[in-house]
Structures are given as structure tokens and as C-alpha cells.
Short mmCIF file of C-alpha atoms in Angstrom, two decimals:
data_model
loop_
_atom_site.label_atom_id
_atom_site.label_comp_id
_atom_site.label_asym_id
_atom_site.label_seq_id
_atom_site.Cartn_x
_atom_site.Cartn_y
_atom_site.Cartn_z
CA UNK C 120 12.32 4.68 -6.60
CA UNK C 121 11.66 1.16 -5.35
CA UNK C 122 14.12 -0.67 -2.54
CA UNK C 123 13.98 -4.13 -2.34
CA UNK C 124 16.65 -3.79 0.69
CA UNK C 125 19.00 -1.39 1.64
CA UNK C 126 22.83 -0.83 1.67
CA UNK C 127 24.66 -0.36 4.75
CA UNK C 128 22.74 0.90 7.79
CA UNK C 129 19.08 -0.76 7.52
CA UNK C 130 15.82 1.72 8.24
CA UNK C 131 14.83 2.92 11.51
CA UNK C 132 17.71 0.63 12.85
CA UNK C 133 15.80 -2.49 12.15
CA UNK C 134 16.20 -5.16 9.51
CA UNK C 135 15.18 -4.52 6.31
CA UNK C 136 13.92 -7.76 5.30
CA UNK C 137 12.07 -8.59 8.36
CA UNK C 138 11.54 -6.33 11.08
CA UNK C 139 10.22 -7.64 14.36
CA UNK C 140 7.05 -5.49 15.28
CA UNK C 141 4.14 -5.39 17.37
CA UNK C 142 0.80 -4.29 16.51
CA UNK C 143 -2.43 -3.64 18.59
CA UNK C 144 -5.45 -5.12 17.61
CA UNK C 145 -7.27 -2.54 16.27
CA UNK C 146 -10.42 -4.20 14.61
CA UNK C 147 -13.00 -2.70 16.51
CA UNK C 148 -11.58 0.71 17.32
CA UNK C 149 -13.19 3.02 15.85
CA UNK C 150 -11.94 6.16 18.01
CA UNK C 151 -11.31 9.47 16.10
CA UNK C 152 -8.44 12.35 16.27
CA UNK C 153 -9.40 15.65 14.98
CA UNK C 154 -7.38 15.77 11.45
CA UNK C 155 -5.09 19.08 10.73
CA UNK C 156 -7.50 22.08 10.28
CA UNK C 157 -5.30 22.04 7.01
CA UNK C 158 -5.17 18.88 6.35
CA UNK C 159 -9.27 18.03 6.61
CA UNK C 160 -9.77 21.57 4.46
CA UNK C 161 -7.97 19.70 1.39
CA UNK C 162 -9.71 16.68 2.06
CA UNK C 163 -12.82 18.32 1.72
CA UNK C 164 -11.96 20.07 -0.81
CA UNK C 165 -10.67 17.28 -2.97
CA UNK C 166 -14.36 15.42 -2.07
CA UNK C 167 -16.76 18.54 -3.17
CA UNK C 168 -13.85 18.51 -6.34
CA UNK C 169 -15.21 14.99 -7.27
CA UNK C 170 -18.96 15.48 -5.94
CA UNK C 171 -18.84 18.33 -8.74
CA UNK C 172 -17.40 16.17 -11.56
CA UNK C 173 -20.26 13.32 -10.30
CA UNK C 174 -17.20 11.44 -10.20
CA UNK C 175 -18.67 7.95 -8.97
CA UNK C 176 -15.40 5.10 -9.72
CA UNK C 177 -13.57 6.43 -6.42
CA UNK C 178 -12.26 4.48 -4.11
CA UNK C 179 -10.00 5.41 -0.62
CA UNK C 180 -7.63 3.04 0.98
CA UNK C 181 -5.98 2.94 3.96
CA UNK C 182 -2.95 0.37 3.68
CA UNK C 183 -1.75 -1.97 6.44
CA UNK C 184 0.84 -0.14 9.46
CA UNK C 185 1.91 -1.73 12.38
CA UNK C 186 0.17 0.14 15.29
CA UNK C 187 2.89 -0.64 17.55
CA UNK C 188 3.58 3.09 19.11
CA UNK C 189 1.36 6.10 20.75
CA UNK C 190 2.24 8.16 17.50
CA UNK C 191 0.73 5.48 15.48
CA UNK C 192 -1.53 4.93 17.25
CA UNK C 193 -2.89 8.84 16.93
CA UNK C 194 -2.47 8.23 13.20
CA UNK C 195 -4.59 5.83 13.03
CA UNK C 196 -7.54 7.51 14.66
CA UNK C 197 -6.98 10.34 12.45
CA UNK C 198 -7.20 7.73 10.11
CA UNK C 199 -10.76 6.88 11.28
CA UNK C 200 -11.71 10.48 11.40
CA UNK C 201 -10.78 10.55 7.68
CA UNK C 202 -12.54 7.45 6.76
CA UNK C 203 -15.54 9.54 8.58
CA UNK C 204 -15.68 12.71 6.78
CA UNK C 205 -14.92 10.16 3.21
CA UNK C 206 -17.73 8.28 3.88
CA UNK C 207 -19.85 11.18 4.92
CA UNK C 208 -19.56 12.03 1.18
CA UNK C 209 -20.88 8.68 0.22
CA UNK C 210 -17.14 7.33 -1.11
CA UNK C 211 -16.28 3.84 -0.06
CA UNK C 212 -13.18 3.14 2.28
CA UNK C 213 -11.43 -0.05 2.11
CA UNK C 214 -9.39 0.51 5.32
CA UNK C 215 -6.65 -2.84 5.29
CA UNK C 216 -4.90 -1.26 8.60
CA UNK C 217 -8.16 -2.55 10.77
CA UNK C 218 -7.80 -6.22 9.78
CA UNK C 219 -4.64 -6.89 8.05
CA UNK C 220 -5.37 -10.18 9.12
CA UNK C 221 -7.61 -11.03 5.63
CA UNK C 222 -4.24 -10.81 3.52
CA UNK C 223 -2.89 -13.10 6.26
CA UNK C 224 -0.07 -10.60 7.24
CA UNK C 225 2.21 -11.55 9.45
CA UNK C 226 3.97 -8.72 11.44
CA UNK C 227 7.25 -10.81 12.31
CA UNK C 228 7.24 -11.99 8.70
CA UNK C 229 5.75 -9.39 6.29
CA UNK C 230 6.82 -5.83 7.44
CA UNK C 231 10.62 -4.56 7.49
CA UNK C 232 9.17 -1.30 10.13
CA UNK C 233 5.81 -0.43 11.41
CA UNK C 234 5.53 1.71 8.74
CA UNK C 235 6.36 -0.59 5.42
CA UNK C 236 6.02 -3.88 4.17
CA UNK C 237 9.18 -6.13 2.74
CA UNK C 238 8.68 -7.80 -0.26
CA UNK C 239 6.61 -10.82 1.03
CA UNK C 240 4.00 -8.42 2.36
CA UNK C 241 3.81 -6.66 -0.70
CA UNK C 242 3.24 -9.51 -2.47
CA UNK C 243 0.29 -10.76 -0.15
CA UNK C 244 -1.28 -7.48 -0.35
CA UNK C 245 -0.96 -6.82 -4.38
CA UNK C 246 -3.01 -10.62 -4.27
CA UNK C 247 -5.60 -9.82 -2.08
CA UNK C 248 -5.95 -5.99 -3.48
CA UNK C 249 -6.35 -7.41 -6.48
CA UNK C 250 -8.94 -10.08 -5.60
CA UNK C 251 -10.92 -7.44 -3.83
CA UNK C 252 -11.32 -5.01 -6.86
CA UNK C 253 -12.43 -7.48 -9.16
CA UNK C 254 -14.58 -9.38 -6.73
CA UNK C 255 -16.35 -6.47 -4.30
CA UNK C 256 -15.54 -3.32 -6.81
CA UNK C 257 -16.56 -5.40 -10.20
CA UNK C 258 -12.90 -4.18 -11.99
CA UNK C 259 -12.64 -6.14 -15.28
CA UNK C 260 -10.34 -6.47 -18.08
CA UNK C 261 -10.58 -4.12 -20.67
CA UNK C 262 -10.01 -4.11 -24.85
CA UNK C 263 -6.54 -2.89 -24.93
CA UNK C 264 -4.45 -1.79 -28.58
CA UNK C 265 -1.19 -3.97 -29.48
CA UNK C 266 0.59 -1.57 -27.49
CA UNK C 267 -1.43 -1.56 -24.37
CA UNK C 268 -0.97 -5.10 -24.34
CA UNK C 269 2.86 -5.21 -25.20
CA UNK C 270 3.55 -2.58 -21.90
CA UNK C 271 1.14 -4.92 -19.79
CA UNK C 272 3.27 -8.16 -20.63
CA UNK C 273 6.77 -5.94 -20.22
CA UNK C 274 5.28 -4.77 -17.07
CA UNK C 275 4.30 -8.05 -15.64
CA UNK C 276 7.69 -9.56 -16.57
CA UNK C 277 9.35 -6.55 -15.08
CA UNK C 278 7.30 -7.51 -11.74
CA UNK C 279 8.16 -10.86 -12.13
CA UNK C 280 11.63 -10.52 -11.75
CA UNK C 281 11.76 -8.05 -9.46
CA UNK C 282 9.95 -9.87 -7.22
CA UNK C 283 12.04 -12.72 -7.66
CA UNK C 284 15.19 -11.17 -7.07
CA UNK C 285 13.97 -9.59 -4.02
CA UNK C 286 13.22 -12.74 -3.34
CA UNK C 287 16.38 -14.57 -4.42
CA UNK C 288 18.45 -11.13 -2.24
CA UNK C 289 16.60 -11.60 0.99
CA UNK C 290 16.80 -15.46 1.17
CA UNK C 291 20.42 -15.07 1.13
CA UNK C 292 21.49 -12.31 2.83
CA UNK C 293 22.18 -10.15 0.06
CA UNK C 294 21.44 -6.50 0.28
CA UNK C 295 20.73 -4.56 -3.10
CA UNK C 296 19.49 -1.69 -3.87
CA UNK C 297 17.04 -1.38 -7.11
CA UNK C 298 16.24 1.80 -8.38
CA UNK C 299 13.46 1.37 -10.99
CA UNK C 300 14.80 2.02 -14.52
CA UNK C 301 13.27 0.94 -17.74
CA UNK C 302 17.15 -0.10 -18.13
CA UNK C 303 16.69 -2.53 -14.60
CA UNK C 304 15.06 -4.95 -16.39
CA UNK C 305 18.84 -5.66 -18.16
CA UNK C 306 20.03 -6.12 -14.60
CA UNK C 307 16.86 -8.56 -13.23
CA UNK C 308 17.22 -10.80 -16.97
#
């Protein structure tokens, strides 16, 4: 299920279009936090899983928060400590929380909590995510069957008009919930 705003009481008290939050500067911390013993045991476990296969087209992220609170703050050094033991098995980590800046996120513009970006974040960081795997991770098109290509084009025109009414909704005020259908596309033509 996909929001593109809410109805009635907006998250965590805030707006839901644009929420006005702080982050710390956080570009050259690189402080850990011990992960759950739990917690690091799976992600261990999943990394010998794909050491085993030889898997090597595997790549970690770490999307953008606003590190605006001591909790968050914690996560995010358990965050590092993740992005330790993933690169100690020689995966790559693109971590976007440590310089949101490159997608030119704005925190008073492009999050709706600390936790979640509104529709004009999103949108920066699909372009920039995008940009990246072609450019640094060499992702390229593909030969795809008639089909393959008619669900691409249905799915990009799906996207399209999502995005712009989300859009269209949070320029004026209007507060809609979207839950993603095959039969939404009806409601966004």
C-alpha cells in the first residue's frame, strides 16, 4: 500500500506533505552501536547465504532519515555498524542517510517525518538512485519480450500519474488516500 497523503489525523502529528524537521549533519560520523545479537546473527547469515551462492550483483542501501532525535540517532550508528560487518564481506554500501545532500534533499521541503519522504523527495531520490546504478553500478537496459515491454510502459504511466496526482493533491490541499490497485490506474486516468 502506497499513501500519497493521509485522511484525517496526519502521521506522528505532523503534516503529511511537508513536515518541518531537523537533521544533524552526519557526513563524517562514522560511530558504531552494537546491532541486536539477533539482529547481526541474520545479517550474517544472509551474507555467508550469498558468499555461498558467489552471488556477486548485490548491493545494500541505506535510504535518507532525518537524524533529528537521540533514537535516531542510535539507529544510525547501528546503521554504520551494519555497513561494517556488509562491507567486511566485500558487498558495497551505498549509504544516502550520510549525505542526502547529493539528491539535493531538502528536510523542510522533501520529508513529511524524520522517518519518510513526501512525494517530492521520492521523486528526487528515484532520479538520483537511478543515475547512480547506471552510472557507478553499470545497470543497463536489457532485451525484454512484447510483454516485458507492455508492463514497463503500463508501469511507467501508472508512475506517471501517480506522481502527478500526488502532485496535483498536495499543491492544493487535498488529502487522498491511494491504495495501489491495478484498478487505481481508472481513478489517476
Amino acid at each position: 500500500m502506497s499513501y500519497v497523503s493521509t485522511e484525517g489525523e496526519p502521521f506522528h502529528g505532523g503534516d503529511p506533505i511537508r513536515a518541518q524537521v531537523d537533521s544533524r549533519d552526519v557526513s563524517e560520523d562514522y560511530a558504531v552501536a552494537p546491532l541486536e545479537t539477533e539482529s547481526e546473527q541474520y545479517l550474517r547469515d544472509f551474507l555467508e547465504f550469498c558468499r555461498e551462492k558467489e552471488l556477486e550483483n548485490v548491493l545494500f542501501v541505506r535510504f535518507p532519515h532525518a537524524i533529528s532525535s537521540e533514537w535516531n540517532y542510535g539507529r544510525f550508528h547501528r546503521g554504520n555498524e551494519a555497513q561494517r560487518i556488509i562491507e567486511e564481506y566485500g558487498y558495497p554500501v551505498v549509504n544516502l542517510e550520510r549525505d542526502p545532500g547529493v539528491m539535493n534533499l531538502d528536510f523542510s521541503h522533501d520529508f513529511y517525518n524524520e522517518d519518510h519522504l513526501n512525494l517530492y523527495g521520492q521523486k528526487k531520490l528515484t532520479e538520483y538512485f537511478g543515475k547512480l546504478m547506471v552510472e557507478e553500478f553499470g545497470v543497463t537496459g536489457g532485451q525484454l519480450t512484447e510483454q516485458q515491454r507492455q508492463n514497463w510502459e503500463e508501469t511507467a504511466r501508472y508512475t506517471e500519474w501517480f506522481y502527478a496526482y500526488g502532485f496535483d493533491c498536495m499543491e492544493n490541499g487535498v488529502y487522498d488516500t491511494i491504495h495501489e490497485t491495478r484498478d487505481v490506474i481508472t481513478k489517476l486516468e
